[in-house]
Short mmCIF file of C-alpha atoms in Angstrom, two decimals:
data_model
loop_
_atom_site.label_atom_id
_atom_site.label_comp_id
_atom_site.label_asym_id
_atom_site.label_seq_id
_atom_site.Cartn_x
_atom_site.Cartn_y
_atom_site.Cartn_z
CA UNK K 1 87.86 49.70 107.21
CA UNK K 2 91.56 50.46 107.20
CA UNK K 3 93.84 48.88 104.66
CA UNK K 4 97.25 48.01 106.10
CA UNK K 5 99.98 47.35 103.52
CA UNK K 6 102.95 45.39 104.83
CA UNK K 7 105.83 46.17 102.53
CA UNK K 8 104.98 49.19 100.40
CA UNK K 9 105.21 52.85 101.44
CA UNK K 10 101.95 54.72 102.02
CA UNK K 11 101.63 57.87 99.93
CA UNK K 12 98.18 59.13 100.79
CA UNK K 13 94.83 58.39 102.42
CA UNK K 14 91.26 59.05 101.38
CA UNK K 15 87.72 58.27 102.50
CA UNK K 16 85.35 55.81 100.83
CA UNK K 17 81.97 55.06 102.44
CA UNK K 18 83.16 57.08 105.42
CA UNK K 19 86.06 54.66 105.99
CA UNK K 20 89.70 55.67 105.88
CA UNK K 21 91.81 53.79 103.37
CA UNK K 22 95.57 53.85 102.80
CA UNK K 23 96.92 53.49 99.27
CA UNK K 24 100.33 52.01 98.57
CA UNK K 25 102.79 53.03 95.88
CA UNK K 26 102.60 49.60 94.21
CA UNK K 27 99.23 47.87 94.48
CA UNK K 28 100.23 44.98 92.21
CA UNK K 29 97.57 46.02 89.72
CA UNK K 30 99.83 44.92 86.88
CA UNK K 31 100.25 41.44 88.36
CA UNK K 32 96.72 40.03 88.87
CA UNK K 33 97.96 36.48 89.52
CA UNK K 34 100.76 35.65 91.93
CA UNK K 35 100.70 31.89 91.44
CA UNK K 36 103.61 30.04 89.85
CA UNK K 37 102.36 26.46 90.14
CA UNK K 38 101.20 25.24 86.75
CA UNK K 39 98.85 22.43 87.74
CA UNK K 40 95.63 22.61 89.67
CA UNK K 41 92.71 24.91 90.28
CA UNK K 42 91.54 27.68 92.61
CA UNK K 43 89.39 27.09 95.69
CA UNK K 44 87.47 30.38 95.62
CA UNK K 45 84.64 29.81 98.11
CA UNK K 46 83.28 27.61 100.88
CA UNK K 47 83.33 23.93 99.81
CA UNK K 48 85.06 24.80 96.54
CA UNK K 49 83.74 25.51 93.08
CA UNK K 50 81.16 22.72 93.12
CA UNK K 51 79.84 23.23 96.71
CA UNK K 52 80.80 19.59 97.27
CA UNK K 53 84.12 19.84 99.12
CA UNK K 54 85.85 18.19 96.17
CA UNK K 55 88.98 18.91 94.15
CA UNK K 56 89.64 17.72 90.59
CA UNK K 57 93.40 17.67 91.12
CA UNK K 58 95.44 14.45 90.91
CA UNK K 59 98.88 13.12 91.81
CA UNK K 60 98.70 13.37 95.61
CA UNK K 61 101.40 12.13 97.96
CA UNK K 62 100.16 8.94 99.64
CA UNK K 63 103.05 8.49 102.11
CA UNK K 64 103.17 11.16 104.80
CA UNK K 65 105.73 9.50 107.06
CA UNK K 66 109.06 11.12 107.96
CA UNK K 67 108.08 14.60 106.74
CA UNK K 68 107.15 13.32 103.26
CA UNK K 69 104.22 15.72 103.33
CA UNK K 70 106.29 18.93 103.21
CA UNK K 71 105.19 21.94 105.25
CA UNK K 72 105.76 25.17 103.31
CA UNK K 73 104.56 27.87 105.70
CA UNK K 74 102.24 28.63 108.58
CA UNK K 75 100.70 31.81 109.96
CA UNK K 76 98.96 32.77 113.16
CA UNK K 77 95.27 33.54 112.76
CA UNK K 78 93.03 35.72 114.83
CA UNK K 79 89.81 34.70 116.50
CA UNK K 80 87.66 32.90 113.92
CA UNK K 81 86.35 29.50 112.91
CA UNK K 82 86.52 29.46 109.10
CA UNK K 83 89.38 28.53 106.85
CA UNK K 84 90.22 30.82 103.94
CA UNK K 85 89.81 30.61 100.18
CA UNK K 86 92.33 30.76 97.33
CA UNK K 87 92.41 32.39 93.90
CA UNK K 88 95.10 33.84 91.64
CA UNK K 89 97.89 32.84 94.01
CA UNK K 90 96.32 34.59 97.01
CA UNK K 91 95.00 33.04 100.21
CA UNK K 92 92.32 35.13 101.97
CA UNK K 93 91.66 34.74 105.70
CA UNK K 94 88.84 36.45 107.61
CA UNK K 95 89.50 36.81 111.35
CA UNK K 96 89.05 39.02 114.39
CA UNK K 97 91.84 40.97 116.07
CA UNK K 98 90.65 42.86 119.15
CA UNK K 99 87.61 44.87 118.15
CA UNK K 100 88.07 44.62 114.40
CA UNK K 101 87.33 41.98 111.80
CA UNK K 102 90.27 41.68 109.45
CA UNK K 103 90.50 40.32 105.92
CA UNK K 104 94.08 39.35 105.10
CA UNK K 105 95.58 38.53 101.73
CA UNK K 106 98.49 36.10 101.92
CA UNK K 107 100.73 34.87 99.12
CA UNK K 108 99.33 31.36 98.70
CA UNK K 109 102.70 29.75 97.97
CA UNK K 110 105.00 31.55 100.41
CA UNK K 111 102.82 32.79 103.28
CA UNK K 112 104.04 36.36 102.69
CA UNK K 113 101.60 39.00 103.92
CA UNK K 114 100.26 41.16 101.07
CA UNK K 115 97.67 43.43 102.68
CA UNK K 116 95.02 43.52 105.39
CA UNK K 117 91.74 45.38 105.66
CA UNK K 118 90.09 46.13 109.02
CA UNK K 119 86.49 46.75 109.98
CA UNK K 120 85.17 47.48 113.48
CA UNK K 121 82.92 44.81 115.00
CA UNK K 122 80.68 44.68 118.06
CA UNK K 123 79.77 41.11 118.94
CA UNK K 124 79.99 38.92 122.04
CA UNK K 125 79.08 35.26 121.85
CA UNK K 126 76.27 34.58 124.29
CA UNK K 127 77.76 31.20 125.28
CA UNK K 128 81.31 32.51 125.62
CA UNK K 129 82.58 30.82 122.48
CA UNK K 130 84.58 32.31 119.63
CA UNK K 131 83.76 35.98 118.89
CA UNK K 132 85.21 36.02 115.38
CA UNK K 133 83.83 35.40 111.88
CA UNK K 134 82.65 31.91 111.04
CA UNK K 135 82.38 32.08 107.26
CA UNK K 136 84.74 31.72 104.32
CA UNK K 137 85.44 34.56 101.85
CA UNK K 138 83.95 34.18 98.37
CA UNK K 139 86.27 35.28 95.54
CA UNK K 140 84.94 36.20 92.12
CA UNK K 141 87.24 38.02 89.72
CA UNK K 142 88.84 40.91 91.60
CA UNK K 143 86.12 40.92 94.27
CA UNK K 144 86.30 39.26 97.68
CA UNK K 145 83.02 39.04 99.61
CA UNK K 146 82.99 38.50 103.36
CA UNK K 147 80.16 38.15 105.87
CA UNK K 148 81.18 38.89 109.44
CA UNK K 149 79.95 37.43 112.71
CA UNK K 150 77.71 40.49 113.24
CA UNK K 151 76.34 40.47 109.69
CA UNK K 152 78.68 42.95 108.00
CA UNK K 153 78.71 42.11 104.28
CA UNK K 154 81.67 43.67 102.48
CA UNK K 155 83.09 43.67 98.97
CA UNK K 156 86.86 44.17 98.93
CA UNK K 157 89.24 44.49 95.99
CA UNK K 158 91.35 41.34 95.90
CA UNK K 159 94.40 43.02 94.39
CA UNK K 160 94.94 45.99 96.67
CA UNK K 161 92.51 45.53 99.58
CA UNK K 162 90.39 48.65 99.22
CA UNK K 163 86.73 48.48 100.21
CA UNK K 164 84.27 48.78 97.36
CA UNK K 165 81.16 48.75 99.57
CA UNK K 166 79.86 47.41 102.86
CA UNK K 167 76.39 46.72 104.29
CA UNK K 168 75.35 45.98 107.86
CA UNK K 169 72.76 43.29 107.17
CA UNK K 170 71.92 42.78 110.86
CA UNK K 171 70.94 46.44 111.21
CA UNK K 172 69.22 46.66 107.82
CA UNK K 173 66.95 43.67 108.48
CA UNK K 174 66.60 43.74 112.27
CA UNK K 175 68.41 40.49 113.01
CA UNK K 176 67.94 39.32 116.59
CA UNK K 177 71.19 37.77 117.78
CA UNK K 178 70.95 33.99 117.68
CA UNK K 179 73.01 31.46 119.59
CA UNK K 180 76.36 31.79 117.82
CA UNK K 181 76.22 34.85 115.58
CA UNK K 182 76.29 34.84 111.79
CA UNK K 183 77.77 31.56 110.55
CA UNK K 184 77.07 31.61 106.81
CA UNK K 185 79.30 32.29 103.79
CA UNK K 186 78.40 34.50 100.81
CA UNK K 187 77.28 33.13 97.45
CA UNK K 188 77.99 34.92 94.15
CA UNK K 189 75.46 34.27 91.35
CA UNK K 190 76.00 36.39 88.25
CA UNK K 191 75.66 40.06 89.18
CA UNK K 192 74.36 39.25 92.67
CA UNK K 193 75.90 38.29 95.99
CA UNK K 194 73.38 36.29 98.01
CA UNK K 195 73.58 35.83 101.77
CA UNK K 196 71.45 34.28 104.49
CA UNK K 197 70.22 37.03 106.83
CA UNK K 198 67.06 35.97 108.70
CA UNK K 199 65.84 39.30 110.02
CA UNK K 200 62.83 40.15 112.18
CA UNK K 201 60.29 43.00 112.50
CA UNK K 202 61.14 45.98 114.74
CA UNK K 203 58.91 44.81 117.58
CA UNK K 204 61.16 41.76 118.09
CA UNK K 205 64.25 43.87 118.76
CA UNK K 206 63.92 43.62 122.54
CA UNK K 207 63.55 39.85 122.70
CA UNK K 208 66.40 38.36 124.68
CA UNK K 209 69.15 36.66 122.63
CA UNK K 210 68.62 32.94 122.43
CA UNK K 211 64.83 33.04 122.76
CA UNK K 212 64.35 32.23 119.13
CA UNK K 213 61.02 30.59 119.94
CA UNK K 214 59.66 34.12 120.41
CA UNK K 215 61.33 35.65 117.35
CA UNK K 216 59.40 36.01 114.09
CA UNK K 217 60.73 36.26 110.54
CA UNK K 218 60.33 39.22 108.16
CA UNK K 219 60.88 37.51 104.81
CA UNK K 220 64.67 37.94 104.65
CA UNK K 221 66.02 34.42 104.99
CA UNK K 222 67.96 35.14 101.80
CA UNK K 223 68.89 38.59 100.52
CA UNK K 224 70.51 39.43 97.18
CA UNK K 225 72.70 42.50 96.77
CA UNK K 226 74.11 44.03 93.61
CA UNK K 227 77.71 42.89 93.54
CA UNK K 228 78.89 46.17 92.07
CA UNK K 229 77.12 48.63 94.39
CA UNK K 230 75.89 46.72 97.43
CA UNK K 231 72.30 47.81 96.84
CA UNK K 232 69.57 45.35 97.78
CA UNK K 233 67.95 43.61 94.81
CA UNK K 234 65.52 41.26 96.52
CA UNK K 235 64.76 39.45 99.74
CA UNK K 236 63.05 36.08 100.08
CA UNK K 237 62.15 33.27 102.45
CA UNK K 238 60.20 33.71 105.67
CA UNK K 239 62.69 32.12 108.04
CA UNK K 240 65.48 32.93 110.48
CA UNK K 241 69.12 32.14 109.78
CA UNK K 242 71.00 28.93 110.45
CA UNK K 243 74.73 28.21 110.28
CA UNK K 244 74.57 26.63 106.84
CA UNK K 245 75.36 28.49 103.60
CA UNK K 246 73.36 28.97 100.40
CA UNK K 247 74.29 27.07 97.25
CA UNK K 248 73.00 26.65 93.71
CA UNK K 249 71.63 23.62 91.87
CA UNK K 250 70.29 23.05 88.37
CA UNK K 251 66.72 21.97 87.60
CA UNK K 252 65.66 21.47 83.96
CA UNK K 253 68.49 23.69 82.78
CA UNK K 254 67.71 26.56 85.14
CA UNK K 255 69.58 27.57 88.26
CA UNK K 256 67.95 27.84 91.66
CA UNK K 257 69.37 28.69 95.08
CA UNK K 258 68.70 26.49 98.09
CA UNK K 259 69.57 27.08 101.73
CA UNK K 260 69.05 25.05 104.88
CA UNK K 261 67.75 27.87 107.09
CA UNK K 262 66.67 27.63 110.73
CA UNK K 263 63.33 25.91 110.13
CA UNK K 264 64.20 23.96 107.00
CA UNK K 265 65.14 23.94 103.35
CA UNK K 266 64.20 27.00 101.26
CA UNK K 267 64.33 27.14 97.45
CA UNK K 268 64.50 30.51 95.66
CA UNK K 269 64.69 31.74 92.07
CA UNK K 270 67.91 33.84 92.03
CA UNK K 271 66.65 36.07 89.21
CA UNK K 272 63.83 37.76 91.12
CA UNK K 273 63.82 36.20 94.60
CA UNK K 274 60.62 34.24 94.16
CA UNK K 275 60.32 31.61 96.90
CA UNK K 276 59.65 28.32 95.13
CA UNK K 277 58.98 26.07 98.15
CA UNK K 278 59.94 25.30 101.76
CA UNK K 279 60.64 21.90 103.32
CA UNK K 280 60.41 21.89 107.16
CA UNK K 281 63.41 20.27 108.84
CA UNK K 282 64.39 21.31 112.37
CA UNK K 283 64.31 19.56 115.71
CA UNK K 284 61.78 20.84 118.26
CA UNK K 285 64.59 21.48 120.78
CA UNK K 286 64.98 25.25 121.15
CA UNK K 287 68.75 25.23 120.91
CA UNK K 288 68.90 22.92 117.90
CA UNK K 289 70.58 24.31 114.80
CA UNK K 290 71.04 23.45 111.13
CA UNK K 291 74.65 23.60 109.98
CA UNK K 292 75.50 21.40 107.00
CA UNK K 293 75.19 22.59 103.41
CA UNK K 294 72.67 20.54 101.38
CA UNK K 295 74.24 17.79 99.28
CA UNK K 296 72.94 17.68 95.70
CA UNK K 297 72.92 14.76 93.26
CA UNK K 298 71.08 15.72 90.08
CA UNK K 299 67.60 16.70 91.32
CA UNK K 300 68.04 14.93 94.65
CA UNK K 301 68.85 16.88 97.80
CA UNK K 302 70.18 15.38 101.06
CA UNK K 303 69.89 17.25 104.36
CA UNK K 304 70.52 16.12 107.93
CA UNK K 305 70.16 17.10 111.59
CA UNK K 306 71.95 15.68 114.64
CA UNK K 307 69.41 16.56 117.34
CA UNK K 308 66.20 14.63 116.62
CA UNK K 309 65.34 14.26 112.95
CA UNK K 310 68.35 12.65 111.32
CA UNK K 311 68.44 12.68 107.51
CA UNK K 312 66.13 12.88 104.53
CA UNK K 313 66.60 12.57 100.77
CA UNK K 314 64.31 14.67 98.58
CA UNK K 315 63.51 14.67 94.88
CA UNK K 316 62.90 18.29 93.94
CA UNK K 317 61.80 20.47 91.06
CA UNK K 318 60.77 24.11 90.80
CA UNK K 319 57.28 23.34 92.07
CA UNK K 320 58.07 21.28 95.14
CA UNK K 321 59.59 18.12 96.55
CA UNK K 322 58.97 14.45 97.28
CA UNK K 323 60.53 12.47 100.12
CA UNK K 324 62.49 9.48 98.78
CA UNK K 325 63.47 8.26 102.22
CA UNK K 326 63.55 9.65 105.73
CA UNK K 327 65.20 8.53 108.94
CA UNK K 328 62.91 7.13 111.64
CA UNK K 329 62.04 9.27 114.67
CA UNK K 330 64.04 7.06 117.02
CA UNK K 331 67.53 8.55 117.14
CA UNK K 332 69.13 5.15 117.80
CA UNK K 333 67.75 3.90 114.50
CA UNK K 334 69.03 6.84 112.45
CA UNK K 335 71.97 5.98 110.22
CA UNK K 336 73.27 9.52 109.70
CA UNK K 337 72.97 12.57 111.96
CA UNK K 338 74.82 15.48 110.38
CA UNK K 339 75.88 18.47 112.46
CA UNK K 340 78.07 21.27 111.07
CA UNK K 341 80.41 19.36 108.74
CA UNK K 342 79.01 18.83 105.22
CA UNK K 343 79.30 15.19 104.07
CA UNK K 344 80.82 14.28 100.70
CA UNK K 345 79.04 12.29 98.02
CA UNK K 346 80.99 9.86 95.79
CA UNK K 347 79.17 7.44 93.46
CA UNK K 348 75.97 7.38 95.54
CA UNK K 349 77.93 6.80 98.75
CA UNK K 350 77.91 9.55 101.33
CA UNK K 351 80.92 9.94 103.65
CA UNK K 352 80.78 12.23 106.66
CA UNK K 353 80.64 12.87 110.37
CA UNK K 354 77.54 11.68 112.19
CA UNK K 355 76.69 12.84 115.71
CA UNK K 356 76.47 15.99 117.77
CA UNK K 357 79.47 15.93 120.12
CA UNK K 358 82.08 13.67 121.62
CA UNK K 359 81.64 10.80 122.37
CA UNK K 360 78.58 10.14 120.17
CA UNK K 361 80.24 11.16 116.88
CA UNK K 362 82.02 9.07 114.27
CA UNK K 363 83.01 8.94 110.61
CA UNK K 364 80.65 6.80 108.55
CA UNK K 365 79.50 5.87 105.08
CA UNK K 366 75.87 5.48 104.04
CA UNK K 367 74.11 4.68 100.79
CA UNK K 368 72.55 7.88 99.47
CA UNK K 369 69.74 6.06 97.66
CA UNK K 370 68.30 4.32 100.73
CA UNK K 371 70.08 5.78 103.76
CA UNK K 372 71.45 2.42 104.88
CA UNK K 373 74.68 2.31 106.86
CA UNK K 374 77.71 0.81 105.09
CA UNK K 375 80.30 1.28 107.85
CA UNK K 376 81.24 3.47 110.81
CA UNK K 377 84.55 3.93 112.60
CA UNK K 378 85.07 4.04 116.36
CA UNK K 379 86.91 7.31 116.87
CA UNK K 380 84.09 8.99 118.85
CA UNK K 381 85.07 12.48 117.78
CA UNK K 382 83.91 14.93 115.13
CA UNK K 383 85.65 15.25 111.79
CA UNK K 384 85.58 17.42 108.68
CA UNK K 385 86.93 16.48 105.27
CA UNK K 386 87.50 17.11 101.60
CA UNK K 387 87.91 14.82 98.57
CA UNK K 388 90.78 14.62 96.08
CA UNK K 389 92.17 11.93 93.74
CA UNK K 390 89.98 9.06 94.98
CA UNK K 391 90.83 9.84 98.61
CA UNK K 392 89.29 11.67 101.54
CA UNK K 393 91.44 14.02 103.58
CA UNK K 394 89.92 13.76 107.04
CA UNK K 395 90.74 16.08 109.96
CA UNK K 396 89.42 15.26 113.40
CA UNK K 397 88.99 17.87 116.09
CA UNK K 398 92.08 16.74 118.01
CA UNK K 399 94.30 17.37 114.99
CA UNK K 400 94.70 13.91 113.46
CA UNK K 401 94.96 14.37 109.67
CA UNK K 402 94.28 11.19 107.72
CA UNK K 403 94.34 10.15 104.08
CA UNK K 404 91.52 7.64 103.59
CA UNK K 405 90.99 5.74 100.36
CA UNK K 406 87.43 5.98 99.06
CA UNK K 407 85.91 2.61 99.91
CA UNK K 408 82.22 1.92 100.55
CA UNK K 409 82.95 -1.45 102.20
CA UNK K 410 85.34 -0.41 104.98
CA UNK K 411 87.41 2.35 106.56
CA UNK K 412 90.64 2.32 104.53
CA UNK K 413 93.31 4.55 106.12
CA UNK K 414 96.34 5.04 103.86
CA UNK K 415 98.52 7.37 105.94
CA UNK K 416 98.22 9.99 108.68
CA UNK K 417 100.00 12.67 110.69
CA UNK K 418 99.14 14.33 114.00
CA UNK K 419 98.99 18.09 113.43
CA UNK K 420 98.85 18.66 117.17
CA UNK K 421 102.40 17.37 117.45
CA UNK K 422 105.16 19.64 116.05
CA UNK K 423 107.04 18.49 112.94
CA UNK K 424 109.48 19.83 110.38
CA UNK K 425 108.37 23.45 109.75
CA UNK K 426 105.07 22.43 111.33
CA UNK K 427 104.19 24.06 114.65
CA UNK K 428 101.06 22.91 116.54
CA UNK K 429 97.98 24.63 115.14
CA UNK K 430 95.88 24.67 118.32
CA UNK K 431 92.75 22.77 119.30
CA UNK K 432 90.04 22.41 118.23
CA UNK K 433 90.55 21.56 114.55
CA UNK K 434 87.08 22.22 113.12
CA UNK K 435 87.50 23.71 109.65
CA UNK K 436 87.54 21.35 106.67
CA UNK K 437 90.87 21.32 104.76
CA UNK K 438 91.03 22.95 101.31
CA UNK K 439 93.30 22.35 98.30
CA UNK K 440 94.47 24.67 95.54
CA UNK K 441 97.21 24.07 92.96
CA UNK K 442 98.60 21.14 94.89
CA UNK K 443 98.77 22.99 98.22
CA UNK K 444 96.74 21.73 101.15
CA UNK K 445 95.60 24.30 103.72
CA UNK K 446 94.56 23.19 107.20
CA UNK K 447 93.84 25.18 110.34
CA UNK K 448 93.42 24.79 114.05
CA UNK K 449 92.24 27.43 116.46
CA UNK K 450 95.53 29.38 116.32
CA UNK K 451 97.30 28.80 113.01
CA UNK K 452 96.85 27.98 109.33
CA UNK K 453 99.36 25.56 107.80
CA UNK K 454 100.19 25.09 104.11
CA UNK K 455 101.37 21.62 103.02
CA UNK K 456 102.49 20.46 99.59
CA UNK K 457 100.14 17.55 98.88
CA UNK K 458 100.89 17.42 95.14
CA UNK K 459 104.43 18.05 93.82
CA UNK K 460 104.62 20.80 91.22
CA UNK K 461 105.73 19.48 87.83
CA UNK K 462 107.26 22.52 86.18
#
C-alpha cells in the first residue's frame, strides 16, 4: 500500500507490513476534524449509524428547481460500486485504479484531495462487470476499515493514510470466487472488526468460479479480527458469502450480529463467535443472490429475495426465530421482492425497491406487520434511497433524484432533478446510478458510475 499525499512534501519512506509508505511533513495530526458545519452528524459506515439508511438531520431544502439545490463539488471516481462514508469532515472513497485498490480521503466540504492509499489487487469479474470494490468504508475513531473486491481487509489511519494492518481474507479462508466478488462492508463492534468471508476447505480450491452448488463452507461466514492488530479472534457460521453486510441488533439488552449470508440469515454472539441460529432463505436458482441488509424493528427482522422466495418477517431471540408472515411461493402474489437495495422502515411501513431488473422493478410501500401492499409506482426501474426529515431521497438507476414525502397512502413526489443532465456545477455522473445517497452535516453525496457529487441539502446556520 502506497500513501500518496497531494499537497505536502515527502520527507522519507519506510516499510510497514512489507508495504512502502510515504510520510508527509504535515499529516494534520493536530487537526483531527476538518469540518466547519455546525449542524448535523457523521455518516461513518454503510447505511449510517443505525444501519437503517436514515439521518436525524432536519431543515432540508424542498424546492430543487432552478439550481436551488446547490452543487458544491464533484470528483471522478475509479472503478467501484459503493459510495463513501463521512466522519470528522472527511469523505472516504474506496475505488480501483488500474491494478490497485485505492482509499482516498477527500475534504467533505470542499472536495479537496487530502491523501490516497494504494493496494495491489488481482480480480476479474467473471461476468465482465465492474472489477472494483463494492463495499463502503467503516470509520471508527481514527481507523478506516475497508474490504476489497478480492477480500483484502485493511485498517488505515484516517488522519494521515498510513496502513496499520492488512489481511487477505480470501487467501486465509480459501474463498472460492463467487459470481461478483466480495460485496460486503465491514462492521466495527467494540474491539473487533467483523466481516463476511464465506471460505471453503482446501479441496474446493479447484472448483470453477460460479459453481457454488459444488462449493462447501468451512465455518467462516463471519470472521472477527482484532481492530488494533488484525489478528483473528473468532470465526462463525457455516455458510458462503452473499452481497449483504453484517449488522447488530439488541435482544434483551444484549447485542448480537446478524448477516444475510448466501443460504440465509445467521445470528452470532459477537463476544465469542457462538452461532445462535440459522434461518434458511435463498432461492433454489444457482445464480440467485442475497443482497439487502436485514431490516430490524425491535426483535423483528425483515429479509427479502427477488428470485423466488420474496419476503419474510421473523420474531427472533437468542435461541431462535418464529415466522410472523411469509410471502407465498407464487412470485406474482408476492408483495415485496428485495434485491440489492435495503428498504427503509418508517412507522411500520416499509419503503423500497421491489424486483430484480428492469422492467419488473418499482418503488413500493408495504405494511411491515402483515406484508400487504400499500402502493407501488410505475417507473419500472430499480431505485435506492435514504431517509431524512420526513422525506425519502430516492435515486433511480437512470439518474433521476427525487424528494418524496413519507406517505403510506400514495407516492408523494415533492421535487426532483435529473442528475444525468448537466446543471450548475453539476456534471453528469455516469450511468448506472446504483449507490444509495448519504447525508452528513447537511451535505448530500450521490454517485453514478463515474463521479461523486456533493450537494447542499441543508443550509448551514452559522
